[in-house]
Amino acid sequence: MKGVQMKNIGGPEVLQYKTDLPVPVPRGGEVLVENDFIGINYVDVYWRIGMMGFGPGGILGREAEGTVLSTGPGSVNDLKVGDRVVWLAMGGYAEYTAVPASMAYVVPSDVKPGVAAAALLQGLTALTLTHRIYQVKKGDWVLVHAAAGGVGLWLCQLLKALGAKTIGTVSTAEKIKLAEENGADFMINYNEEKDLVKRVEEITGGQGVNVVYDSIGKDQTENNVNVVAKHGTIVTYGAASGIPPPISPAKLAAKNVRFVGPGESSLMRYVGTPQEFEKWCAKLFDTITKDKVNVRIHGTYPLSEVVRVHKDLEGRKTTGKVLVKP
């Protein structure tokens, strides 16, 4: 089968496209899925550079959308051959993947092809950030870093629906326009704004923000502490600029700030059981179909071009979701 193996830990060039990989055989409780659309996420970069403990020779990719071709022995949660599913597991950079049936969800018939793969991981992340990790209330001030990214655009839309006041940070004028179109109320270009803290204070009238959603990491750690309001929350769910340094407990205590690090904000803490996964997937697709969330797809590329896709992702050349096809 066609697929991409990680030769070593390192840069995008360690991803090797192959056409002669063996087709996996589903084990007990698994289904074999022929992947039609594969989701690319920044967490794939973390796996590739060794931040997540993934070994050479493995196949990256946390999600894909496709058709069930066969089932393994045992219970497969009523999934059957021919079902169109979206799944959250590992091994997505391939033509076929054997995945736990408990982490595969039947895609509603009114969802267009590709949307499920584009929405799953990023949409579930945004939903758990706003509805579980910190329950956003009407009138809350919210700072969203990387507001034009995949999760960022989801956050802008969800926060608008919840009645929050959203401040987004991005790196270009084009991304400012995109985030505003998706619900952001105020935007900051961090390549042009010399004092982000002062600008947030101006926007909020000195109040600060109730919650910070940060996928950038190291570069924004100090800013986050300075812009968050008393009794506020800082949620770090990514590290695009590097692992954030430890924050002094004294600094947090001075404002009685709650800090949620990458471990606590990890999506799998909230969707890791079959019941939780089904519940949050149902909410996700209900949000897409009823609330008309815009699932932005930056582009769909051949799997053979995955090296270029990773370079664009790291170079912040993408907005929304990137998909590949085998």
CSV table of N, CA and C in Angstrom, one decimal, residues 19-161:
chain,number,residue,atom,x,y,z
A,19,THR,N,5.4,3.0,-1.7
A,19,THR,CA,4.2,2.4,-2.3
A,19,THR,C,4.1,0.9,-2.1
A,20,ASP,N,5.0,0.3,-1.3
A,20,ASP,CA,5.1,-1.1,-1.1
A,20,ASP,C,4.9,-1.6,0.3
A,21,LEU,N,4.2,-0.8,1.1
A,21,LEU,CA,4.0,-1.1,2.5
A,21,LEU,C,2.9,-2.2,2.6
A,22,PRO,N,3.0,-3.1,3.6
A,22,PRO,CA,2.0,-4.1,3.8
A,22,PRO,C,0.7,-3.5,4.3
A,23,VAL,N,-0.4,-4.1,3.8
A,23,VAL,CA,-1.7,-3.7,4.3
A,23,VAL,C,-1.9,-4.3,5.7
A,24,PRO,N,-2.3,-3.4,6.7
A,24,PRO,CA,-2.5,-4.0,8.0
A,24,PRO,C,-3.7,-4.9,8.1
A,25,VAL,N,-3.6,-5.8,9.1
A,25,VAL,CA,-4.7,-6.8,9.3
A,25,VAL,C,-5.4,-6.4,10.6
A,26,PRO,N,-6.7,-6.1,10.6
A,26,PRO,CA,-7.3,-5.7,11.9
A,26,PRO,C,-7.3,-6.8,12.9
A,27,ARG,N,-7.0,-6.5,14.1
A,27,ARG,CA,-7.0,-7.4,15.2
A,27,ARG,C,-8.4,-7.3,15.9
A,28,GLY,N,-8.5,-8.0,17.1
A,28,GLY,CA,-9.7,-8.0,17.8
A,28,GLY,C,-10.2,-6.6,18.1
A,29,GLY,N,-11.4,-6.3,17.8
A,29,GLY,CA,-12.0,-5.0,18.1
A,29,GLY,C,-11.6,-3.9,17.2
A,30,GLU,N,-10.9,-4.2,16.1
A,30,GLU,CA,-10.4,-3.2,15.1
A,30,GLU,C,-11.2,-3.3,13.8
A,31,VAL,N,-11.1,-2.2,13.0
A,31,VAL,CA,-11.6,-2.3,11.7
A,31,VAL,C,-10.6,-1.7,10.7
A,32,LEU,N,-10.6,-2.3,9.5
A,32,LEU,CA,-9.6,-1.8,8.5
A,32,LEU,C,-10.3,-0.7,7.7
A,33,VAL,N,-9.7,0.5,7.6
A,33,VAL,CA,-10.3,1.6,6.9
A,33,VAL,C,-9.5,2.0,5.7
A,34,GLU,N,-10.1,2.1,4.6
A,34,GLU,CA,-9.5,2.7,3.4
A,34,GLU,C,-9.6,4.2,3.5
A,35,ASN,N,-8.5,4.9,3.7
A,35,ASN,CA,-8.5,6.3,4.0
A,35,ASN,C,-8.7,7.1,2.7
A,36,ASP,N,-9.7,8.0,2.7
A,36,ASP,CA,-9.9,8.9,1.5
A,36,ASP,C,-9.3,10.3,1.8
A,37,PHE,N,-9.4,10.7,3.0
A,37,PHE,CA,-8.9,12.0,3.4
A,37,PHE,C,-8.2,11.9,4.7
A,38,ILE,N,-6.9,12.4,4.8
A,38,ILE,CA,-6.1,12.3,6.0
A,38,ILE,C,-5.8,13.7,6.5
A,39,GLY,N,-6.1,13.8,7.8
A,39,GLY,CA,-5.9,15.1,8.4
A,39,GLY,C,-4.4,15.3,8.9
A,40,ILE,N,-3.9,16.5,8.6
A,40,ILE,CA,-2.5,16.9,9.0
A,40,ILE,C,-2.7,17.9,10.1
A,41,ASN,N,-1.9,17.6,11.2
A,41,ASN,CA,-2.0,18.4,12.4
A,41,ASN,C,-0.6,18.8,12.9
A,42,TYR,N,-0.6,20.0,13.6
A,42,TYR,CA,0.8,20.4,14.1
A,42,TYR,C,1.3,19.4,15.1
A,43,VAL,N,0.5,18.6,15.7
A,43,VAL,CA,1.0,17.6,16.7
A,43,VAL,C,1.8,16.6,15.9
A,44,ASP,N,1.6,16.4,14.6
A,44,ASP,CA,2.4,15.5,13.8
A,44,ASP,C,3.8,15.9,13.8
A,45,VAL,N,4.0,17.2,13.8
A,45,VAL,CA,5.4,17.8,13.8
A,45,VAL,C,6.1,17.4,15.2
A,46,TYR,N,5.3,17.5,16.3
A,46,TYR,CA,5.9,17.1,17.6
A,46,TYR,C,6.3,15.7,17.6
A,47,TRP,N,5.5,14.8,17.0
A,47,TRP,CA,5.9,13.4,16.9
A,47,TRP,C,7.1,13.2,16.1
A,48,ARG,N,7.2,13.9,15.0
A,48,ARG,CA,8.3,13.8,14.0
A,48,ARG,C,9.6,14.2,14.6
A,49,ILE,N,9.6,15.3,15.4
A,49,ILE,CA,10.9,15.8,16.0
A,49,ILE,C,11.3,15.2,17.3
A,50,GLY,N,10.4,14.2,17.8
A,50,GLY,CA,10.8,13.5,19.0
A,50,GLY,C,10.2,14.0,20.3
A,51,MET,N,9.3,14.9,20.2
A,51,MET,CA,8.8,15.5,21.5
A,51,MET,C,7.8,14.5,22.1
A,52,MET,N,7.2,13.5,21.3
A,52,MET,CA,6.2,12.7,21.8
A,52,MET,C,6.6,11.2,21.9
A,53,GLY,N,7.8,10.9,21.7
A,53,GLY,CA,8.3,9.5,22.0
A,53,GLY,C,8.0,8.5,20.9
A,54,PHE,N,7.8,9.0,19.6
A,54,PHE,CA,7.4,8.1,18.5
A,54,PHE,C,8.7,7.6,17.9
A,55,GLY,N,8.8,6.3,17.6
A,55,GLY,CA,10.0,5.7,17.1
A,55,GLY,C,10.1,5.7,15.6
A,56,PRO,N,11.4,5.7,15.1
A,56,PRO,CA,11.6,5.6,13.7
A,56,PRO,C,10.9,4.3,13.1
A,57,GLY,N,10.5,4.4,11.8
A,57,GLY,CA,9.8,3.3,11.1
A,57,GLY,C,8.3,3.3,11.3
A,58,GLY,N,7.8,4.2,12.1
A,58,GLY,CA,6.4,4.2,12.3
A,58,GLY,C,5.7,5.1,11.3
A,59,ILE,N,4.4,5.1,11.3
A,59,ILE,CA,3.5,5.9,10.4
A,59,ILE,C,2.8,6.9,11.3
A,60,LEU,N,3.0,8.2,11.0
A,60,LEU,CA,2.4,9.3,11.7
A,60,LEU,C,0.9,9.4,11.2
A,61,GLY,N,0.2,10.3,11.8
A,61,GLY,CA,-1.2,10.6,11.4
A,61,GLY,C,-2.2,10.2,12.4
A,62,ARG,N,-2.9,11.2,13.0
A,62,ARG,CA,-3.8,10.9,14.1
A,62,ARG,C,-5.3,10.7,13.6
A,63,GLU,N,-5.6,11.1,12.4
A,63,GLU,CA,-7.0,11.0,12.0
A,63,GLU,C,-7.1,10.9,10.5
A,64,ALA,N,-8.2,10.3,10.1
A,64,ALA,CA,-8.6,10.2,8.7
A,64,ALA,C,-10.0,9.8,8.5
A,65,GLU,N,-10.5,10.0,7.3
A,65,GLU,CA,-11.9,9.7,7.0
A,65,GLU,C,-11.9,8.7,5.8
A,66,GLY,N,-12.7,7.7,5.9
A,66,GLY,CA,-12.7,6.7,4.8
A,66,GLY,C,-13.8,5.7,5.0
A,67,THR,N,-13.6,4.5,4.4
A,67,THR,CA,-14.6,3.5,4.3
A,67,THR,C,-14.1,2.2,5.0
A,68,VAL,N,-14.9,1.6,5.8
A,68,VAL,CA,-14.6,0.3,6.4
A,68,VAL,C,-14.5,-0.8,5.4
A,69,LEU,N,-13.4,-1.5,5.3
A,69,LEU,CA,-13.2,-2.5,4.3
A,69,LEU,C,-13.4,-3.9,4.9
A,70,SER,N,-13.0,-4.1,6.2
A,70,SER,CA,-13.1,-5.3,6.9
A,70,SER,C,-13.1,-5.1,8.4
A,71,THR,N,-13.5,-6.1,9.1
A,71,THR,CA,-13.5,-6.0,10.6
A,71,THR,C,-12.8,-7.2,11.2
A,72,GLY,N,-12.1,-6.9,12.3
A,72,GLY,CA,-11.4,-8.0,13.0
A,72,GLY,C,-12.4,-8.7,13.9
A,73,PRO,N,-11.9,-9.8,14.6
A,73,PRO,CA,-12.7,-10.6,15.5
A,73,PRO,C,-13.2,-9.8,16.7
A,74,GLY,N,-14.3,-10.2,17.3
A,74,GLY,CA,-14.8,-9.5,18.5
A,74,GLY,C,-15.8,-8.4,18.1
A,75,SER,N,-16.1,-7.6,19.1
A,75,SER,CA,-17.1,-6.5,19.0
A,75,SER,C,-16.4,-5.4,18.3
A,76,VAL,N,-17.1,-4.8,17.3
A,76,VAL,CA,-16.6,-3.6,16.6
A,76,VAL,C,-17.7,-2.5,16.6
A,77,ASN,N,-18.4,-2.5,17.7
A,77,ASN,CA,-19.4,-1.4,18.0
A,77,ASN,C,-20.4,-1.2,16.8
A,78,ASP,N,-20.9,-2.3,16.3
A,78,ASP,CA,-21.9,-2.3,15.2
A,78,ASP,C,-21.4,-1.7,13.9
A,79,LEU,N,-20.1,-1.4,13.8
A,79,LEU,CA,-19.6,-0.9,12.5
A,79,LEU,C,-19.6,-2.1,11.5
A,80,LYS,N,-19.9,-1.7,10.3
A,80,LYS,CA,-19.9,-2.8,9.2
A,80,LYS,C,-19.2,-2.3,8.0
A,81,VAL,N,-18.9,-3.3,7.1
A,81,VAL,CA,-18.2,-3.0,5.9
A,81,VAL,C,-19.1,-2.1,5.1
A,82,GLY,N,-18.4,-1.0,4.5
A,82,GLY,CA,-19.1,0.0,3.7
A,82,GLY,C,-19.4,1.2,4.5
A,83,ASP,N,-19.3,1.2,5.8
A,83,ASP,CA,-19.6,2.4,6.6
A,83,ASP,C,-18.6,3.5,6.3
A,84,ARG,N,-19.0,4.8,6.1
A,84,ARG,CA,-18.1,5.9,6.0
A,84,ARG,C,-17.8,6.4,7.5
A,85,VAL,N,-16.6,6.4,7.9
A,85,VAL,CA,-16.2,6.7,9.2
A,85,VAL,C,-15.1,7.7,9.3
A,86,VAL,N,-15.0,8.4,10.4
A,86,VAL,CA,-13.8,9.2,10.7
A,86,VAL,C,-13.2,8.6,12.0
A,87,TRP,N,-11.9,8.6,12.1
A,87,TRP,CA,-11.3,7.9,13.2
A,87,TRP,C,-10.2,8.8,13.8
A,88,LEU,N,-9.9,8.5,15.1
A,88,LEU,CA,-8.9,9.1,15.9
A,88,LEU,C,-8.0,8.1,16.5
A,89,ALA,N,-6.8,7.9,16.0
A,89,ALA,CA,-5.9,6.8,16.5
A,89,ALA,C,-4.5,7.2,16.1
A,90,MET,N,-3.8,6.3,15.4
A,90,MET,CA,-2.5,6.5,14.9
A,90,MET,C,-2.3,5.7,13.6
A,91,GLY,N,-1.4,6.2,12.7
A,91,GLY,CA,-1.1,5.5,11.5
A,91,GLY,C,-1.9,6.0,10.3
A,92,GLY,N,-2.2,7.3,10.3
A,92,GLY,CA,-3.1,7.9,9.3
A,92,GLY,C,-2.4,8.2,7.9
A,93,TYR,N,-1.1,8.3,7.9
A,93,TYR,CA,-0.4,8.7,6.7
A,93,TYR,C,-0.2,7.4,5.8
A,94,ALA,N,-1.4,6.8,5.5
A,94,ALA,CA,-1.3,5.6,4.7
A,94,ALA,C,-2.6,5.4,4.0
A,95,GLU,N,-2.6,4.5,3.0
A,95,GLU,CA,-3.8,4.2,2.2
A,95,GLU,C,-4.8,3.4,3.1
A,96,TYR,N,-4.3,2.6,3.9
A,96,TYR,CA,-5.2,1.8,4.8
A,96,TYR,C,-4.7,1.9,6.2
A,97,THR,N,-5.6,1.9,7.2
A,97,THR,CA,-5.2,1.9,8.6
A,97,THR,C,-6.2,0.9,9.4
A,98,ALA,N,-5.6,0.1,10.3
A,98,ALA,CA,-6.4,-0.7,11.2
A,98,ALA,C,-6.5,0.1,12.5
A,99,VAL,N,-7.8,0.5,12.8
A,99,VAL,CA,-8.0,1.3,14.0
A,99,VAL,C,-9.0,0.7,15.0
A,100,PRO,N,-8.9,1.0,16.2
A,100,PRO,CA,-9.9,0.5,17.2
A,100,PRO,C,-11.3,1.0,16.8
A,101,ALA,N,-12.2,0.1,16.8
A,101,ALA,CA,-13.6,0.4,16.4
A,101,ALA,C,-14.2,1.4,17.4
A,102,SER,N,-13.7,1.4,18.6
A,102,SER,CA,-14.2,2.4,19.7
A,102,SER,C,-13.8,3.8,19.4
A,103,MET,N,-12.8,4.0,18.5
A,103,MET,CA,-12.4,5.4,18.1
A,103,MET,C,-12.7,5.7,16.7
A,104,ALA,N,-13.7,5.0,16.1
A,104,ALA,CA,-14.2,5.4,14.8
A,104,ALA,C,-15.7,5.7,14.9
A,105,TYR,N,-16.1,6.7,14.2
A,105,TYR,CA,-17.4,7.3,14.3
A,105,TYR,C,-18.0,7.4,12.9
A,106,VAL,N,-19.2,6.9,12.7
A,106,VAL,CA,-19.9,7.0,11.4
A,106,VAL,C,-20.2,8.4,11.1
A,107,VAL,N,-19.8,8.8,9.9
A,107,VAL,CA,-20.0,10.2,9.5
A,107,VAL,C,-21.4,10.4,9.1
A,108,PRO,N,-22.1,11.4,9.6
A,108,PRO,CA,-23.5,11.7,9.2
A,108,PRO,C,-23.6,11.9,7.7
A,109,SER,N,-24.7,11.5,7.1
A,109,SER,CA,-24.8,11.5,5.6
A,109,SER,C,-24.8,12.9,5.0
A,110,ASP,N,-25.2,13.9,5.9
A,110,ASP,CA,-25.3,15.2,5.3
A,110,ASP,C,-24.0,16.0,5.4
A,111,VAL,N,-22.9,15.3,5.9
A,111,VAL,CA,-21.6,16.0,6.0
A,111,VAL,C,-20.8,15.6,4.7
A,112,LYS,N,-20.3,16.7,4.0
A,112,LYS,CA,-19.7,16.5,2.7
A,112,LYS,C,-18.3,15.7,2.9
A,113,PRO,N,-17.9,15.0,1.9
A,113,PRO,CA,-16.6,14.3,1.9
A,113,PRO,C,-15.5,15.2,2.3
A,114,GLY,N,-14.6,14.8,3.2
A,114,GLY,CA,-13.4,15.6,3.6
A,114,GLY,C,-13.7,16.4,4.8
A,115,VAL,N,-14.9,16.8,5.0
A,115,VAL,CA,-15.2,17.7,6.2
A,115,VAL,C,-14.9,17.0,7.5
A,116,ALA,N,-15.3,15.8,7.6
A,116,ALA,CA,-15.1,15.0,8.9
A,116,ALA,C,-13.6,14.9,9.2
A,117,ALA,N,-12.8,14.6,8.2
A,117,ALA,CA,-11.3,14.5,8.5
A,117,ALA,C,-10.8,15.9,8.8
A,118,ALA,N,-11.3,17.0,8.2
A,118,ALA,CA,-10.9,18.3,8.5
A,118,ALA,C,-11.3,18.8,9.9
A,119,ALA,N,-12.4,18.2,10.4
A,119,ALA,CA,-13.0,18.8,11.6
A,119,ALA,C,-12.6,18.0,12.9
A,120,LEU,N,-12.3,16.7,12.7
A,120,LEU,CA,-12.3,15.8,13.9
A,120,LEU,C,-11.4,16.3,15.0
A,121,LEU,N,-10.1,16.3,14.8
A,121,LEU,CA,-9.1,16.5,15.9
A,121,LEU,C,-9.2,18.0,16.3
A,122,GLN,N,-9.2,18.9,15.4
A,122,GLN,CA,-9.2,20.3,15.7
A,122,GLN,C,-10.5,20.8,16.3
A,123,GLY,N,-11.6,20.3,15.7
A,123,GLY,CA,-12.9,20.6,16.3
A,123,GLY,C,-13.2,20.1,17.7
A,124,LEU,N,-12.8,18.8,17.9
A,124,LEU,CA,-12.9,18.3,19.2
A,124,LEU,C,-12.0,19.0,20.2
A,125,THR,N,-10.8,19.4,19.8
A,125,THR,CA,-10.0,20.2,20.7
A,125,THR,C,-10.6,21.5,21.1
A,126,ALA,N,-11.2,22.2,20.1
A,126,ALA,CA,-11.8,23.5,20.4
A,126,ALA,C,-13.0,23.4,21.3
A,127,LEU,N,-13.8,22.3,21.0
A,127,LEU,CA,-15.0,22.1,21.9
A,127,LEU,C,-14.6,21.8,23.3
A,128,THR,N,-13.6,20.9,23.5
A,128,THR,CA,-13.2,20.6,24.9
A,128,THR,C,-12.6,21.8,25.6
A,129,LEU,N,-11.9,22.6,24.8
A,129,LEU,CA,-11.3,23.8,25.4
A,129,LEU,C,-12.3,24.8,25.9
A,130,THR,N,-13.4,25.0,25.2
A,130,THR,CA,-14.4,26.0,25.5
A,130,THR,C,-15.6,25.5,26.3
A,131,HIS,N,-15.8,24.1,26.3
A,131,HIS,CA,-16.9,23.6,27.0
A,131,HIS,C,-16.6,22.7,28.2
A,132,ARG,N,-15.3,22.4,28.3
A,132,ARG,CA,-14.9,21.4,29.4
A,132,ARG,C,-13.7,21.9,30.2
A,133,ILE,N,-12.6,22.3,29.6
A,133,ILE,CA,-11.4,22.7,30.3
A,133,ILE,C,-11.7,24.1,31.0
A,134,TYR,N,-12.2,25.0,30.2
A,134,TYR,CA,-12.7,26.3,30.7
A,134,TYR,C,-14.1,26.5,30.1
A,135,GLN,N,-15.1,26.6,30.9
A,135,GLN,CA,-16.5,26.8,30.3
A,135,GLN,C,-16.7,28.3,30.1
A,136,VAL,N,-16.6,28.6,28.8
A,136,VAL,CA,-16.7,30.1,28.5
A,136,VAL,C,-18.1,30.6,28.7
A,137,LYS,N,-18.2,31.8,29.3
A,137,LYS,CA,-19.5,32.4,29.6
A,137,LYS,C,-19.7,33.6,28.7
A,138,LYS,N,-20.9,34.0,28.5
A,138,LYS,CA,-21.2,35.2,27.8
A,138,LYS,C,-20.6,36.4,28.4
A,139,GLY,N,-19.9,37.2,27.6
A,139,GLY,CA,-19.2,38.4,28.2
A,139,GLY,C,-17.8,38.2,28.5
A,140,ASP,N,-17.3,37.0,28.6
A,140,ASP,CA,-15.9,36.7,28.9
A,140,ASP,C,-15.0,37.3,27.8
A,141,TRP,N,-13.8,37.9,28.3
A,141,TRP,CA,-12.8,38.3,27.4
A,141,TRP,C,-11.8,37.1,27.2
A,142,VAL,N,-11.6,36.8,25.9
A,142,VAL,CA,-10.8,35.6,25.6
A,142,VAL,C,-9.6,36.0,24.6
A,143,LEU,N,-8.4,35.5,24.9
A,143,LEU,CA,-7.3,35.7,24.0
A,143,LEU,C,-7.0,34.4,23.3
A,144,VAL,N,-7.0,34.4,22.0
A,144,VAL,CA,-6.7,33.2,21.2
A,144,VAL,C,-5.4,33.5,20.4
A,145,HIS,N,-4.4,32.8,20.8
A,145,HIS,CA,-3.1,32.8,19.9
A,145,HIS,C,-3.3,32.0,18.7
A,146,ALA,N,-2.7,32.4,17.6
A,146,ALA,CA,-2.8,31.6,16.3
A,146,ALA,C,-4.2,31.5,15.9
A,147,ALA,N,-4.9,32.6,15.9
A,147,ALA,CA,-6.4,32.6,15.7
A,147,ALA,C,-6.8,32.2,14.3
A,148,ALA,N,-5.9,32.2,13.4
A,148,ALA,CA,-6.2,31.8,12.0
A,148,ALA,C,-5.8,30.4,11.7
A,149,GLY,N,-5.3,29.7,12.7
A,149,GLY,CA,-4.9,28.3,12.5
A,149,GLY,C,-6.1,27.4,12.6
A,150,GLY,N,-5.9,26.1,12.5
A,150,GLY,CA,-7.0,25.2,12.5
A,150,GLY,C,-7.9,25.3,13.7
A,151,VAL,N,-7.3,25.1,14.9
A,151,VAL,CA,-8.1,25.2,16.1
A,151,VAL,C,-8.5,26.6,16.4
A,152,GLY,N,-7.6,27.6,16.0
A,152,GLY,CA,-7.9,29.0,16.2
A,152,GLY,C,-9.2,29.4,15.5
A,153,LEU,N,-9.4,29.0,14.3
A,153,LEU,CA,-10.6,29.4,13.6
A,153,LEU,C,-11.9,28.8,14.2
A,154,TRP,N,-11.7,27.5,14.7
A,154,TRP,CA,-12.8,26.9,15.4
A,154,TRP,C,-13.1,27.7,16.7
A,155,LEU,N,-12.1,28.1,17.4
A,155,LEU,CA,-12.3,28.8,18.6
A,155,LEU,C,-13.0,30.2,18.4
A,156,CYS,N,-12.6,30.9,17.3
A,156,CYS,CA,-13.3,32.1,17.0
A,156,CYS,C,-14.8,32.0,16.8
A,157,GLN,N,-15.1,30.9,16.1
A,157,GLN,CA,-16.5,30.7,15.8
A,157,GLN,C,-17.3,30.3,17.0
A,158,LEU,N,-16.7,29.3,17.8
A,158,LEU,CA,-17.4,28.9,19.0
A,158,LEU,C,-17.6,30.0,20.0
A,159,LEU,N,-16.5,30.8,20.2
A,159,LEU,CA,-16.6,31.9,21.1
A,159,LEU,C,-17.6,32.9,20.8
A,160,LYS,N,-17.8,33.2,19.5
A,160,LYS,CA,-18.8,34.1,19.0
A,160,LYS,C,-20.2,33.6,19.4
A,161,ALA,N,-20.4,32.3,19.1
A,161,ALA,CA,-21.7,31.7,19.4
A,161,ALA,C,-22.0,31.7,20.9
